[in-house]
Amino acid sequence: MVKFLKPNKAVIVLQGRYAGRKAVIIKSFDEGTRDRPYGQCLVAGIKKYPSKVIKKDSAKKTAKKSRVKCFIKLVNYQHLMPTRYTLDVDLKDVVSVDALQSKEKKVAAAKETKARFEERFKTGKNRWFFTKLRF
Amino acid sequence: MVAAKKTKKTHESINNRLALVMKSGRYTLGYKTVLKSLRNSKGKLVIIANNCPPLRKSEIEYYAMLAKVGVHHYNGNNVDLGTACGKYFRVCCLSIIDPGDSDIIKSMPSDH
């Protein structure tokens, strides 16, 4: 009876090219839109997870290993598995539905989310979100 | 022995309450619609048959945990649950959206 598909919820994408990847809900459209008449949400997820960083690594190596590749997508609710985790990253100003309209806007939005994800990974918080789901 | 007797009586009462919901309330039957009702926070109680596959059972329980909705594990398989709903098909899981005249939601969570 509590709505749980809200912004900042961590979810797992179940279908499509990004199946098995973790993502965070940025905006949810419960009623859908006119051209997509189903419940959906705009998610920003991780395309390529950062590698494991060990203490022995040099600064250059940690920088290389901490890189995250992102994707932004509108996903049907049915193709998501919600989790109990949340990720408080403010991406509302960067990612929006009109960012998906053209290629350059999408690339710019993905670059900005990549930067925000990477700085969140480096702080060591939300460790679950940045580990690959094993299946 | 006392426990067995007690479950038989409460089992009948669940069936009675379920029949009342079927008559006067709103409900959905089936896995897909149960998840839909949990996602849009319309479901108030979820009932799962005992021969539901364990992965599906734990998925429904997880969704219900997120939505803070009670789950009742019905004491019978999907054939029995279908019969209890007055249907001629098997029902593995169902979601009660509006209990109507029944008090199933007020009485069940204490039972489970």
Coordinates of N, CA and C in Angstrom, one line a residue:
Chain A
M1 N 0.8 -1.2 0.0 CA 0.0 0.0 0.0 C 0.9 1.2 0.0
V2 N 2.1 1.0 0.1 CA 3.1 2.2 0.0 C 3.7 2.1 -1.4
K3 N 3.7 3.3 -2.0 CA 4.3 3.3 -3.3 C 5.8 3.2 -3.2
F4 N 6.5 2.3 -3.9 CA 7.9 2.2 -3.7 C 8.7 2.5 -5.0
L5 N 8.0 2.7 -6.1 CA 8.8 3.0 -7.3 C 8.9 4.5 -7.4
K6 N 9.8 5.0 -6.5 CA 9.9 6.5 -6.4 C 11.3 6.9 -6.8
P7 N 11.5 8.2 -7.0 CA 12.9 8.6 -7.3 C 13.9 8.2 -6.3
N8 N 15.1 7.9 -6.6 CA 16.2 7.5 -5.8 C 16.2 6.1 -5.4
K9 N 15.2 5.3 -5.9 CA 15.2 3.9 -5.6 C 16.1 3.1 -6.5
A10 N 16.9 2.2 -5.9 CA 17.8 1.4 -6.7 C 17.0 0.2 -7.3
V11 N 17.1 0.0 -8.5 CA 16.4 -1.1 -9.2 C 17.4 -2.0 -10.0
I12 N 16.9 -3.1 -10.4 CA 17.7 -3.9 -11.3 C 16.9 -4.1 -12.6
V13 N 17.6 -3.8 -13.7 CA 16.9 -3.9 -15.0 C 16.9 -5.4 -15.4
L14 N 15.7 -5.9 -15.8 CA 15.5 -7.3 -16.0 C 15.6 -7.7 -17.5
Q15 N 15.2 -6.8 -18.4 CA 15.1 -7.2 -19.8 C 15.9 -6.2 -20.6
G16 N 16.2 -6.7 -21.8 CA 16.9 -5.8 -22.8 C 18.4 -5.9 -22.7
R17 N 19.0 -5.0 -23.4 CA 20.5 -5.0 -23.5 C 21.1 -4.9 -22.1
Y18 N 20.5 -4.1 -21.2 CA 21.0 -3.8 -19.9 C 20.5 -4.8 -18.8
A19 N 20.1 -6.0 -19.2 CA 19.5 -6.9 -18.2 C 20.6 -7.2 -17.2
G20 N 20.3 -7.2 -15.9 CA 21.2 -7.6 -14.9 C 22.0 -6.4 -14.4
R21 N 21.7 -5.2 -14.9 CA 22.4 -4.0 -14.5 C 21.6 -3.3 -13.4
K22 N 22.4 -2.6 -12.5 CA 21.7 -1.9 -11.5 C 21.5 -0.4 -12.0
A23 N 20.4 0.1 -11.5 CA 20.0 1.5 -12.0 C 19.3 2.2 -10.9
V24 N 19.2 3.5 -11.0 CA 18.5 4.3 -10.0 C 17.4 5.0 -10.7
I25 N 16.2 5.1 -10.1 CA 15.0 5.7 -10.7 C 15.2 7.2 -10.5
I26 N 15.1 8.0 -11.6 CA 15.2 9.4 -11.5 C 13.8 10.1 -11.6
K27 N 12.9 9.5 -12.5 CA 11.6 10.1 -12.5 C 10.7 8.9 -12.9
S28 N 9.5 8.9 -12.3 CA 8.6 7.8 -12.6 C 7.3 8.3 -13.2
F29 N 6.8 7.6 -14.2 CA 5.5 8.0 -14.8 C 4.6 6.9 -14.6
D30 N 3.7 7.1 -13.6 CA 2.8 5.9 -13.2 C 1.8 5.7 -14.3
E31 N 1.3 6.8 -14.8 CA 0.2 6.6 -15.8 C 0.8 6.5 -17.2
G32 N 2.1 6.6 -17.4 CA 2.7 6.6 -18.7 C 2.5 7.9 -19.5
T33 N 2.8 7.9 -20.7 CA 2.6 9.1 -21.6 C 1.8 8.7 -22.7
R34 N 1.5 9.6 -23.6 CA 0.6 9.3 -24.7 C 1.2 8.2 -25.7
D35 N 2.5 8.4 -25.9 CA 3.0 7.4 -26.9 C 3.5 6.2 -26.2
R36 N 3.6 6.2 -24.8 CA 4.0 5.0 -24.1 C 3.0 4.8 -22.9
P37 N 1.8 4.2 -23.3 CA 0.7 4.2 -22.3 C 0.8 3.1 -21.2
Y38 N 2.0 3.0 -20.6 CA 2.1 2.1 -19.5 C 3.0 2.7 -18.5
G39 N 3.0 2.1 -17.3 CA 3.8 2.6 -16.2 C 5.3 2.5 -16.5
Q40 N 6.1 3.5 -16.4 CA 7.5 3.5 -16.8 C 8.2 4.4 -15.9
C41 N 9.6 4.3 -16.0 CA 10.3 5.3 -15.3 C 11.6 5.5 -16.0
L42 N 12.2 6.7 -15.8 CA 13.4 7.1 -16.4 C 14.5 6.7 -15.4
V43 N 15.4 5.8 -15.8 CA 16.4 5.3 -14.9 C 17.8 5.7 -15.5
A44 N 18.8 5.9 -14.6 CA 20.2 6.0 -15.0 C 20.9 4.9 -14.3
G45 N 21.5 4.1 -15.1 CA 22.2 2.9 -14.6 C 23.6 2.8 -15.1
I46 N 24.2 1.7 -14.6 CA 25.6 1.4 -14.9 C 25.8 0.5 -16.0
K47 N 26.4 0.9 -17.1 CA 26.7 0.0 -18.2 C 27.9 -0.8 -17.9
K48 N 28.9 -0.2 -17.4 CA 30.1 -1.0 -17.1 C 30.5 -0.6 -15.7
Y49 N 30.6 -1.7 -14.8 CA 30.9 -1.4 -13.4 C 32.3 -1.1 -13.2
P50 N 32.7 -0.4 -12.2 CA 34.1 -0.1 -11.9 C 34.7 -1.4 -11.4
S51 N 36.0 -1.5 -11.7 CA 36.7 -2.8 -11.3 C 37.1 -2.7 -9.8
K52 N 37.6 -3.8 -9.3 CA 38.0 -3.8 -7.9 C 39.3 -3.1 -7.7
V53 N 39.3 -2.2 -6.8 CA 40.5 -1.4 -6.5 C 41.2 -1.9 -5.2
I54 N 42.5 -2.2 -5.3 CA 43.2 -2.8 -4.2 C 44.2 -1.7 -3.7
K55 N 44.7 -2.0 -2.5 CA 45.5 -0.9 -1.8 C 46.8 -0.8 -2.6
K56 N 47.3 -1.9 -3.3 CA 48.6 -1.8 -3.9 C 48.6 -0.9 -5.2
D57 N 47.4 -0.6 -5.7 CA 47.3 0.1 -6.9 C 47.9 1.5 -6.8
S58 N 48.6 1.9 -7.9 CA 49.0 3.3 -8.0 C 47.9 4.2 -8.2
A59 N 48.1 5.5 -8.1 CA 47.0 6.5 -8.3 C 46.5 6.5 -9.7
K60 N 47.4 6.2 -10.7 CA 46.9 6.2 -12.1 C 46.0 5.0 -12.3
K61 N 46.4 3.9 -11.6 CA 45.7 2.6 -11.8 C 44.3 2.7 -11.1
T62 N 44.2 3.3 -9.9 CA 42.9 3.5 -9.3 C 42.0 4.3 -10.1
A63 N 42.6 5.4 -10.7 CA 41.8 6.3 -11.5 C 41.2 5.5 -12.7
K64 N 42.0 4.6 -13.3 CA 41.6 3.9 -14.4 C 40.5 2.8 -14.0
K65 N 40.7 2.2 -12.8 CA 39.8 1.1 -12.4 C 38.5 1.7 -11.9
S66 N 38.5 3.0 -11.5 CA 37.2 3.5 -10.9 C 36.3 4.1 -11.9
R67 N 36.6 3.8 -13.2 CA 35.7 4.4 -14.2 C 34.4 3.7 -14.3
V68 N 33.3 4.4 -14.5 CA 32.0 3.9 -14.6 C 31.4 4.3 -15.9
K69 N 30.7 3.4 -16.6 CA 30.1 3.8 -17.8 C 28.6 3.8 -17.6
C70 N 27.8 4.8 -18.0 CA 26.4 4.9 -17.6 C 25.5 4.8 -18.8
F71 N 24.2 4.5 -18.5 CA 23.2 4.6 -19.5 C 22.0 5.2 -18.9
I72 N 21.2 5.9 -19.8 CA 20.0 6.5 -19.4 C 18.9 5.9 -20.2
K73 N 17.8 5.5 -19.6 CA 16.8 4.8 -20.4 C 15.4 5.0 -19.7
L74 N 14.4 4.9 -20.6 CA 13.0 4.8 -20.1 C 12.6 3.3 -20.1
V75 N 12.3 2.8 -18.9 CA 12.0 1.4 -18.8 C 10.6 1.2 -18.2
N76 N 9.9 0.1 -18.8 CA 8.6 -0.3 -18.3 C 8.8 -0.8 -16.9
Y77 N 7.8 -0.6 -16.0 CA 7.9 -1.1 -14.6 C 8.0 -2.6 -14.6
Q78 N 7.5 -3.3 -15.6 CA 7.5 -4.7 -15.6 C 8.9 -5.3 -15.9
H79 N 9.7 -4.4 -16.4 CA 11.1 -4.9 -16.7 C 12.1 -4.5 -15.7
L80 N 11.6 -4.1 -14.5 CA 12.5 -3.7 -13.4 C 12.2 -4.6 -12.2
M81 N 13.2 -4.8 -11.4 CA 13.1 -5.5 -10.1 C 13.4 -4.5 -9.1
P82 N 12.5 -4.0 -8.3 CA 12.9 -3.0 -7.3 C 13.6 -3.7 -6.1
T83 N 14.5 -2.9 -5.4 CA 15.2 -3.4 -4.3 C 14.9 -2.5 -3.1
R84 N 15.5 -3.0 -2.0 CA 15.3 -2.1 -0.8 C 16.3 -1.0 -0.7
Y85 N 17.2 -0.9 -1.6 CA 18.3 0.1 -1.5 C 17.9 1.4 -2.2
T86 N 18.5 2.5 -1.8 CA 18.3 3.7 -2.4 C 19.6 4.4 -2.7
L87 N 19.6 5.3 -3.6 CA 20.9 6.0 -4.0 C 20.5 7.4 -4.1
D88 N 21.1 8.2 -3.1 CA 20.7 9.6 -3.1 C 21.7 10.4 -4.0
V89 N 21.5 10.4 -5.3 CA 22.3 11.2 -6.2 C 21.4 12.1 -6.9
D90 N 21.7 13.4 -6.9 CA 20.8 14.3 -7.4 C 21.0 14.4 -8.9
L91 N 20.2 13.7 -9.7 CA 20.4 13.7 -11.2 C 19.2 14.4 -11.9
K92 N 18.3 15.0 -11.1 CA 17.1 15.5 -11.7 C 17.3 16.6 -12.7
D93 N 18.3 17.4 -12.4 CA 18.6 18.6 -13.3 C 19.3 18.1 -14.5
V94 N 20.1 17.0 -14.4 CA 20.9 16.6 -15.5 C 20.1 15.7 -16.5
V95 N 19.3 14.7 -15.9 CA 18.7 13.7 -16.7 C 17.2 14.1 -16.8
S96 N 16.7 14.1 -18.0 CA 15.2 14.4 -18.2 C 14.8 13.7 -19.5
V97 N 13.5 13.7 -19.7 CA 13.0 12.9 -20.9 C 13.5 13.6 -22.1
D98 N 13.6 15.0 -22.2 CA 14.0 15.6 -23.4 C 15.5 15.4 -23.6
A99 N 16.3 14.9 -22.6 CA 17.7 14.5 -22.8 C 17.8 13.3 -23.7
L100 N 16.7 12.5 -23.8 CA 16.7 11.3 -24.6 C 16.4 11.6 -26.1
Q101 N 16.0 12.8 -26.4 CA 15.5 13.1 -27.7 C 16.6 13.0 -28.8
S102 N 17.7 13.7 -28.5 CA 18.7 13.7 -29.5 C 20.0 13.1 -29.0
K103 N 20.9 12.8 -29.9 CA 22.1 12.0 -29.5 C 23.0 12.9 -28.7
E104 N 23.2 14.2 -29.1 CA 24.2 15.0 -28.3 C 23.7 15.2 -26.9
K105 N 22.4 15.4 -26.8 CA 21.9 15.7 -25.4 C 22.0 14.4 -24.6
K106 N 21.8 13.3 -25.2 CA 21.9 12.0 -24.4 C 23.4 11.8 -24.0
V107 N 24.3 12.1 -24.9 CA 25.7 11.9 -24.6 C 26.1 12.9 -23.4
A108 N 25.6 14.1 -23.5 CA 26.0 15.1 -22.5 C 25.4 14.7 -21.2
A109 N 24.2 14.2 -21.2 CA 23.6 13.8 -19.9 C 24.3 12.6 -19.3
A110 N 24.7 11.6 -20.2 CA 25.4 10.4 -19.7 C 26.8 10.8 -19.2
K111 N 27.4 11.8 -19.8 CA 28.7 12.2 -19.3 C 28.6 12.8 -17.9
E112 N 27.5 13.6 -17.7 CA 27.4 14.2 -16.4 C 27.0 13.2 -15.3
T113 N 26.2 12.2 -15.6 CA 25.8 11.1 -14.7 C 27.1 10.3 -14.4
K114 N 27.9 10.1 -15.4 CA 29.1 9.3 -15.2 C 30.0 10.0 -14.1
A115 N 30.1 11.4 -14.3 CA 30.9 12.1 -13.3 C 30.3 11.9 -11.9
R116 N 29.0 12.1 -11.8 CA 28.4 12.0 -10.4 C 28.5 10.6 -9.9
F117 N 28.3 9.6 -10.7 CA 28.5 8.2 -10.2 C 29.9 7.9 -9.8
E118 N 30.9 8.4 -10.5 CA 32.3 8.1 -10.2 C 32.6 8.8 -8.9
E119 N 32.2 10.1 -8.7 CA 32.5 10.7 -7.4 C 31.8 10.0 -6.2
R120 N 30.6 9.4 -6.5 CA 30.0 8.7 -5.4 C 30.7 7.4 -5.1
F121 N 31.2 6.7 -6.2 CA 31.9 5.5 -6.0 C 33.2 5.7 -5.2
K122 N 33.8 6.9 -5.5 CA 35.1 7.1 -4.8 C 34.9 7.4 -3.3
T123 N 33.8 7.9 -2.9 CA 33.6 8.1 -1.5 C 33.4 6.8 -0.7
G124 N 33.1 5.7 -1.5 CA 33.0 4.4 -0.8 C 31.6 4.2 -0.2
K125 N 30.6 5.1 -0.5 CA 29.3 4.8 0.0 C 28.5 4.1 -1.1
N126 N 27.3 3.5 -0.7 CA 26.5 2.8 -1.7 C 27.3 1.7 -2.4
R127 N 28.0 1.0 -1.6 CA 28.9 0.0 -2.2 C 28.1 -1.1 -3.0
W128 N 26.9 -1.4 -2.4 CA 26.1 -2.4 -3.1 C 25.8 -2.0 -4.5
F129 N 25.5 -0.7 -4.7 CA 25.1 -0.3 -6.1 C 26.2 -0.5 -7.1
F130 N 27.5 -0.3 -6.7 CA 28.6 -0.3 -7.7 C 29.2 -1.7 -7.8
T131 N 28.6 -2.7 -7.1 CA 29.2 -4.1 -7.3 C 28.2 -4.8 -8.3
K132 N 28.9 -5.6 -9.2 CA 28.2 -6.3 -10.2 C 27.3 -7.3 -9.6
L133 N 26.1 -7.5 -10.1 CA 25.2 -8.5 -9.6 C 25.6 -9.9 -10.3
R134 N 25.9 -10.9 -9.4 CA 26.4 -12.1 -9.9 C 25.3 -13.1 -10.2
F135 N 25.1 -13.5 -11.4 CA 24.1 -14.5 -11.8 C 24.5 -15.3 -12.9
Chain B
M1 N -2.0 -32.0 18.2 CA -3.4 -32.3 17.9 C -4.3 -31.0 18.0
V2 N -4.0 -30.2 19.0 CA -4.7 -29.0 19.2 C -4.4 -28.0 18.1
A3 N -3.2 -28.0 17.6 CA -2.8 -27.1 16.6 C -3.5 -27.5 15.3
A4 N -3.6 -28.8 15.0 CA -4.3 -29.2 13.8 C -5.7 -28.8 13.8
K5 N -6.3 -28.9 14.9 CA -7.8 -28.5 15.0 C -7.9 -27.1 14.8
K6 N -7.0 -26.3 15.4 CA -7.1 -24.8 15.3 C -6.9 -24.4 13.8
T7 N -6.0 -25.1 13.1 CA -5.8 -24.6 11.7 C -7.0 -25.0 10.8
K8 N -7.7 -26.1 11.2 CA -8.9 -26.4 10.4 C -10.0 -25.3 10.5
K9 N -10.1 -24.9 11.7 CA -11.2 -23.9 11.9 C -10.8 -22.5 11.3
T10 N -9.6 -22.1 11.4 CA -9.2 -20.8 10.8 C -9.2 -21.0 9.3
H11 N -8.9 -22.2 8.8 CA -8.8 -22.4 7.4 C -10.2 -22.2 6.8
E12 N -11.2 -22.7 7.5 CA -12.6 -22.5 7.0 C -12.9 -21.0 7.0
S13 N -12.5 -20.3 8.1 CA -12.8 -18.9 8.2 C -12.2 -18.1 7.1
I14 N -11.0 -18.5 6.7 CA -10.3 -17.8 5.5 C -11.2 -18.0 4.3
N15 N -11.7 -19.3 4.1 CA -12.5 -19.6 2.9 C -13.7 -18.7 2.9
N16 N -14.3 -18.6 4.1 CA -15.6 -17.8 4.2 C -15.3 -16.4 3.9
R17 N -14.2 -15.8 4.4 CA -13.9 -14.4 4.2 C -13.6 -14.2 2.7
L18 N -12.9 -15.2 2.1 CA -12.5 -15.1 0.7 C -13.8 -15.1 -0.2
A19 N -14.7 -15.9 0.2 CA -16.0 -16.0 -0.6 C -16.7 -14.7 -0.5
L20 N -16.6 -14.0 0.7 CA -17.3 -12.7 0.8 C -16.6 -11.7 0.0
V21 N -15.3 -11.7 -0.1 CA -14.5 -10.8 -0.9 C -14.9 -11.0 -2.4
M22 N -15.0 -12.3 -2.8 CA -15.3 -12.5 -4.2 C -16.7 -12.0 -4.5
K23 N -17.6 -12.0 -3.6 CA -18.9 -11.5 -3.8 C -19.0 -10.0 -3.8
S24 N -18.3 -9.4 -2.8 CA -18.6 -8.0 -2.6 C -17.4 -7.1 -2.8
G25 N -16.2 -7.6 -2.9 CA -15.1 -6.8 -3.0 C -14.4 -6.8 -4.4
R26 N -13.2 -6.2 -4.5 CA -12.5 -6.2 -5.7 C -11.2 -6.9 -5.5
Y27 N -10.8 -7.7 -6.5 CA -9.6 -8.5 -6.3 C -9.0 -8.8 -7.7
T28 N -7.7 -9.2 -7.8 CA -7.2 -9.7 -9.0 C -6.6 -11.1 -8.8
L29 N -6.6 -11.9 -9.8 CA -6.1 -13.2 -9.7 C -4.9 -13.4 -10.7
G30 N -3.9 -14.0 -10.2 CA -2.8 -14.3 -11.1 C -1.5 -13.4 -10.8
Y31 N -0.4 -14.0 -11.1 CA 0.9 -13.4 -10.8 C 1.1 -12.0 -11.4
K32 N 0.8 -11.9 -12.7 CA 1.1 -10.6 -13.3 C 0.3 -9.5 -12.7
T33 N -1.0 -9.8 -12.5 CA -1.8 -8.7 -12.0 C -1.5 -8.4 -10.5
V34 N -1.0 -9.5 -9.8 CA -0.7 -9.2 -8.4 C 0.5 -8.3 -8.3
L35 N 1.5 -8.5 -9.2 CA 2.6 -7.6 -9.1 C 2.2 -6.2 -9.6
K36 N 1.3 -6.1 -10.5 CA 0.8 -4.8 -11.0 C 0.1 -4.0 -9.8
S37 N -0.7 -4.8 -9.1 CA -1.5 -4.2 -8.0 C -0.5 -3.7 -6.9
L38 N 0.6 -4.5 -6.7 CA 1.5 -4.0 -5.7 C 2.3 -2.8 -6.1
R39 N 2.6 -2.8 -7.4 CA 3.4 -1.6 -7.9 C 2.6 -0.3 -7.8
N40 N 1.3 -0.4 -8.2 CA 0.6 0.9 -8.1 C -0.1 1.0 -6.8
S41 N 0.3 0.3 -5.8 CA -0.1 0.4 -4.4 C -1.6 0.3 -4.2
K42 N -2.3 -0.6 -5.1 CA -3.7 -0.8 -4.9 C -4.0 -2.0 -4.1
G43 N -3.1 -3.0 -4.1 CA -3.3 -4.2 -3.4 C -3.2 -4.0 -1.9
K44 N -4.1 -4.7 -1.1 CA -4.1 -4.6 0.3 C -3.7 -5.9 1.0
L45 N -3.9 -7.0 0.3 CA -3.5 -8.3 0.9 C -3.2 -9.2 -0.2
V46 N -2.2 -10.0 -0.1 CA -1.8 -10.9 -1.1 C -1.9 -12.3 -0.5
I47 N -2.5 -13.2 -1.2 CA -2.7 -14.6 -0.8 C -1.9 -15.5 -1.8
I48 N -1.1 -16.4 -1.3 CA -0.2 -17.2 -2.1 C -0.6 -18.7 -1.8
A49 N -0.7 -19.5 -2.8 CA -1.0 -20.9 -2.6 C 0.3 -21.6 -2.2
N50 N 0.2 -22.8 -1.6 CA 1.4 -23.4 -1.0 C 2.2 -24.1 -2.0
N51 N 1.7 -24.4 -3.2 CA 2.6 -25.0 -4.2 C 3.1 -24.0 -5.2
C52 N 3.1 -22.7 -4.8 CA 3.7 -21.7 -5.7 C 5.2 -21.9 -5.8
P53 N 5.8 -21.8 -7.0 CA 7.3 -22.0 -7.1 C 8.0 -21.1 -6.1
P54 N 9.1 -21.6 -5.4 CA 9.7 -20.8 -4.4 C 10.2 -19.4 -4.9
L55 N 10.8 -19.4 -6.1 CA 11.3 -18.1 -6.6 C 10.2 -17.1 -6.8
R56 N 9.1 -17.5 -7.3 CA 7.9 -16.6 -7.5 C 7.4 -16.2 -6.1
K57 N 7.3 -17.2 -5.2 CA 6.8 -16.8 -3.9 C 7.7 -15.8 -3.2
S58 N 9.0 -16.0 -3.3 CA 9.9 -15.0 -2.6 C 9.8 -13.6 -3.3
E59 N 9.6 -13.6 -4.7 CA 9.5 -12.4 -5.4 C 8.3 -11.6 -4.9
I60 N 7.1 -12.3 -4.8 CA 5.9 -11.6 -4.4 C 6.1 -11.1 -3.0
E61 N 6.7 -12.0 -2.1 CA 6.9 -11.5 -0.7 C 7.8 -10.3 -0.7
Y62 N 8.8 -10.2 -1.5 CA 9.7 -9.0 -1.5 C 9.0 -7.8 -2.0
Y63 N 8.2 -7.9 -3.0 CA 7.4 -6.8 -3.5 C 6.4 -6.3 -2.3
A64 N 5.8 -7.3 -1.6 CA 4.9 -7.0 -0.6 C 5.6 -6.3 0.6
M65 N 6.9 -6.8 0.8 CA 7.6 -6.1 1.9 C 7.9 -4.7 1.6
L66 N 8.2 -4.4 0.3 CA 8.5 -3.0 -0.1 C 7.2 -2.2 0.0
A67 N 6.1 -2.8 -0.4 CA 4.8 -2.0 -0.4 C 4.2 -2.0 1.0
K68 N 4.7 -2.7 2.0 CA 4.2 -2.9 3.3 C 2.8 -3.4 3.2
V69 N 2.6 -4.5 2.5 CA 1.4 -5.2 2.3 C 1.5 -6.6 2.9
G70 N 0.4 -7.1 3.6 CA 0.5 -8.4 4.2 C 0.4 -9.5 3.2
V71 N 1.1 -10.6 3.5 CA 1.0 -11.8 2.6 C 0.5 -12.9 3.5
H72 N -0.5 -13.6 2.9 CA -1.0 -14.8 3.6 C -0.7 -16.0 2.8
H73 N -0.1 -17.0 3.4 CA 0.2 -18.3 2.8 C -1.0 -19.2 3.0
Y74 N -1.7 -19.4 1.9 CA -2.9 -20.2 2.0 C -2.6 -21.6 2.2
N75 N -3.4 -22.2 3.1 CA -3.1 -23.6 3.4 C -3.8 -24.5 2.4
G76 N -3.2 -24.6 1.2 CA -3.8 -25.4 0.2 C -3.1 -25.1 -1.1
N77 N -3.2 -25.9 -2.1 CA -2.5 -25.6 -3.4 C -3.3 -24.7 -4.3
N78 N -2.9 -24.5 -5.5 CA -3.5 -23.6 -6.4 C -4.9 -24.1 -6.8
V79 N -5.1 -25.4 -6.9 CA -6.4 -25.9 -7.2 C -7.4 -25.6 -6.1
D80 N -6.9 -25.7 -4.8 CA -7.8 -25.4 -3.7 C -8.1 -23.9 -3.6
L81 N -7.1 -23.1 -3.9 CA -7.3 -21.7 -3.9 C -8.3 -21.2 -4.9
G82 N -8.2 -21.9 -6.1 CA -9.1 -21.6 -7.2 C -10.6 -21.9 -6.8
T83 N -10.7 -23.1 -6.1 CA -12.0 -23.5 -5.7 C -12.5 -22.6 -4.6
A84 N -11.6 -22.1 -3.7 CA -12.0 -21.2 -2.6 C -12.5 -19.9 -3.2
C85 N -11.9 -19.5 -4.4 CA -12.4 -18.3 -5.0 C -13.6 -18.5 -5.8
G86 N -14.1 -19.7 -5.9 CA -15.3 -20.0 -6.7 C -15.1 -20.1 -8.2
K87 N -13.8 -20.3 -8.5 CA -13.5 -20.4 -9.9 C -13.2 -21.8 -10.3
Y88 N -13.3 -22.0 -11.6 CA -13.0 -23.4 -12.1 C -11.6 -23.6 -12.7
F89 N -10.7 -22.6 -12.3 CA -9.3 -22.8 -12.8 C -8.4 -22.6 -11.5
R90 N -7.1 -22.9 -11.8 CA -6.2 -22.8 -10.7 C -5.8 -21.4 -10.4
V91 N -5.6 -21.0 -9.2 CA -5.2 -19.7 -8.8 C -4.0 -19.8 -7.9
C92 N -2.8 -19.3 -8.4 CA -1.6 -19.5 -7.5 C -1.5 -18.3 -6.6
C93 N -1.8 -17.1 -7.0 CA -1.7 -16.0 -6.1 C -2.8 -15.0 -6.5
L94 N -3.3 -14.3 -5.5 CA -4.3 -13.3 -5.7 C -4.1 -12.1 -4.8
S95 N -4.6 -11.0 -5.3 CA -4.4 -9.8 -4.5 C -5.8 -9.2 -4.3
I96 N -6.0 -8.8 -3.0 CA -7.3 -8.2 -2.7 C -7.1 -6.7 -2.7
I97 N -8.0 -6.0 -3.6 CA -7.8 -4.6 -3.8 C -8.8 -3.8 -2.8
D98 N -10.0 -4.4 -2.8 CA -11.0 -3.7 -1.9 C -11.8 -4.9 -1.3
P99 N -11.7 -5.0 0.0 CA -12.3 -6.2 0.7 C -13.9 -6.1 0.7
G100 N -14.5 -5.0 0.4 CA -16.0 -5.1 0.4 C -16.5 -5.2 1.8
D101 N -17.4 -6.2 2.0 CA -17.9 -6.3 3.3 C -17.1 -7.2 4.2
S102 N -16.0 -7.8 3.7 CA -15.3 -8.8 4.5 C -14.3 -8.1 5.4
D103 N -13.9 -8.8 6.5 CA -13.0 -8.3 7.4 C -11.6 -9.0 7.2
I104 N -11.4 -9.5 6.0 CA -10.2 -10.4 5.8 C -8.9 -9.6 6.1
I105 N -8.9 -8.3 5.8 CA -7.6 -7.6 6.0 C -7.4 -7.3 7.5
K106 N -8.5 -7.1 8.2 CA -8.3 -6.8 9.6 C -7.9 -8.0 10.4
S107 N -8.4 -9.2 10.0 CA -8.2 -10.4 10.8 C -7.0 -11.2 10.3
M108 N -6.7 -11.1 9.0 CA -5.6 -12.0 8.6 C -4.2 -11.6 9.0
P109 N -3.8 -10.4 9.0 CA -2.4 -10.1 9.4 C -2.1 -10.5 10.8
S110 N -3.0 -10.5 11.7 CA -2.7 -11.0 13.0 C -2.5 -12.5 13.0
D111 N -3.3 -13.2 12.1 CA -3.1 -14.6 12.0 C -1.8 -15.0 11.4
H112 N -1.4 -14.3 10.4 CA -0.1 -14.6 9.7 C 1.1 -14.0 10.5

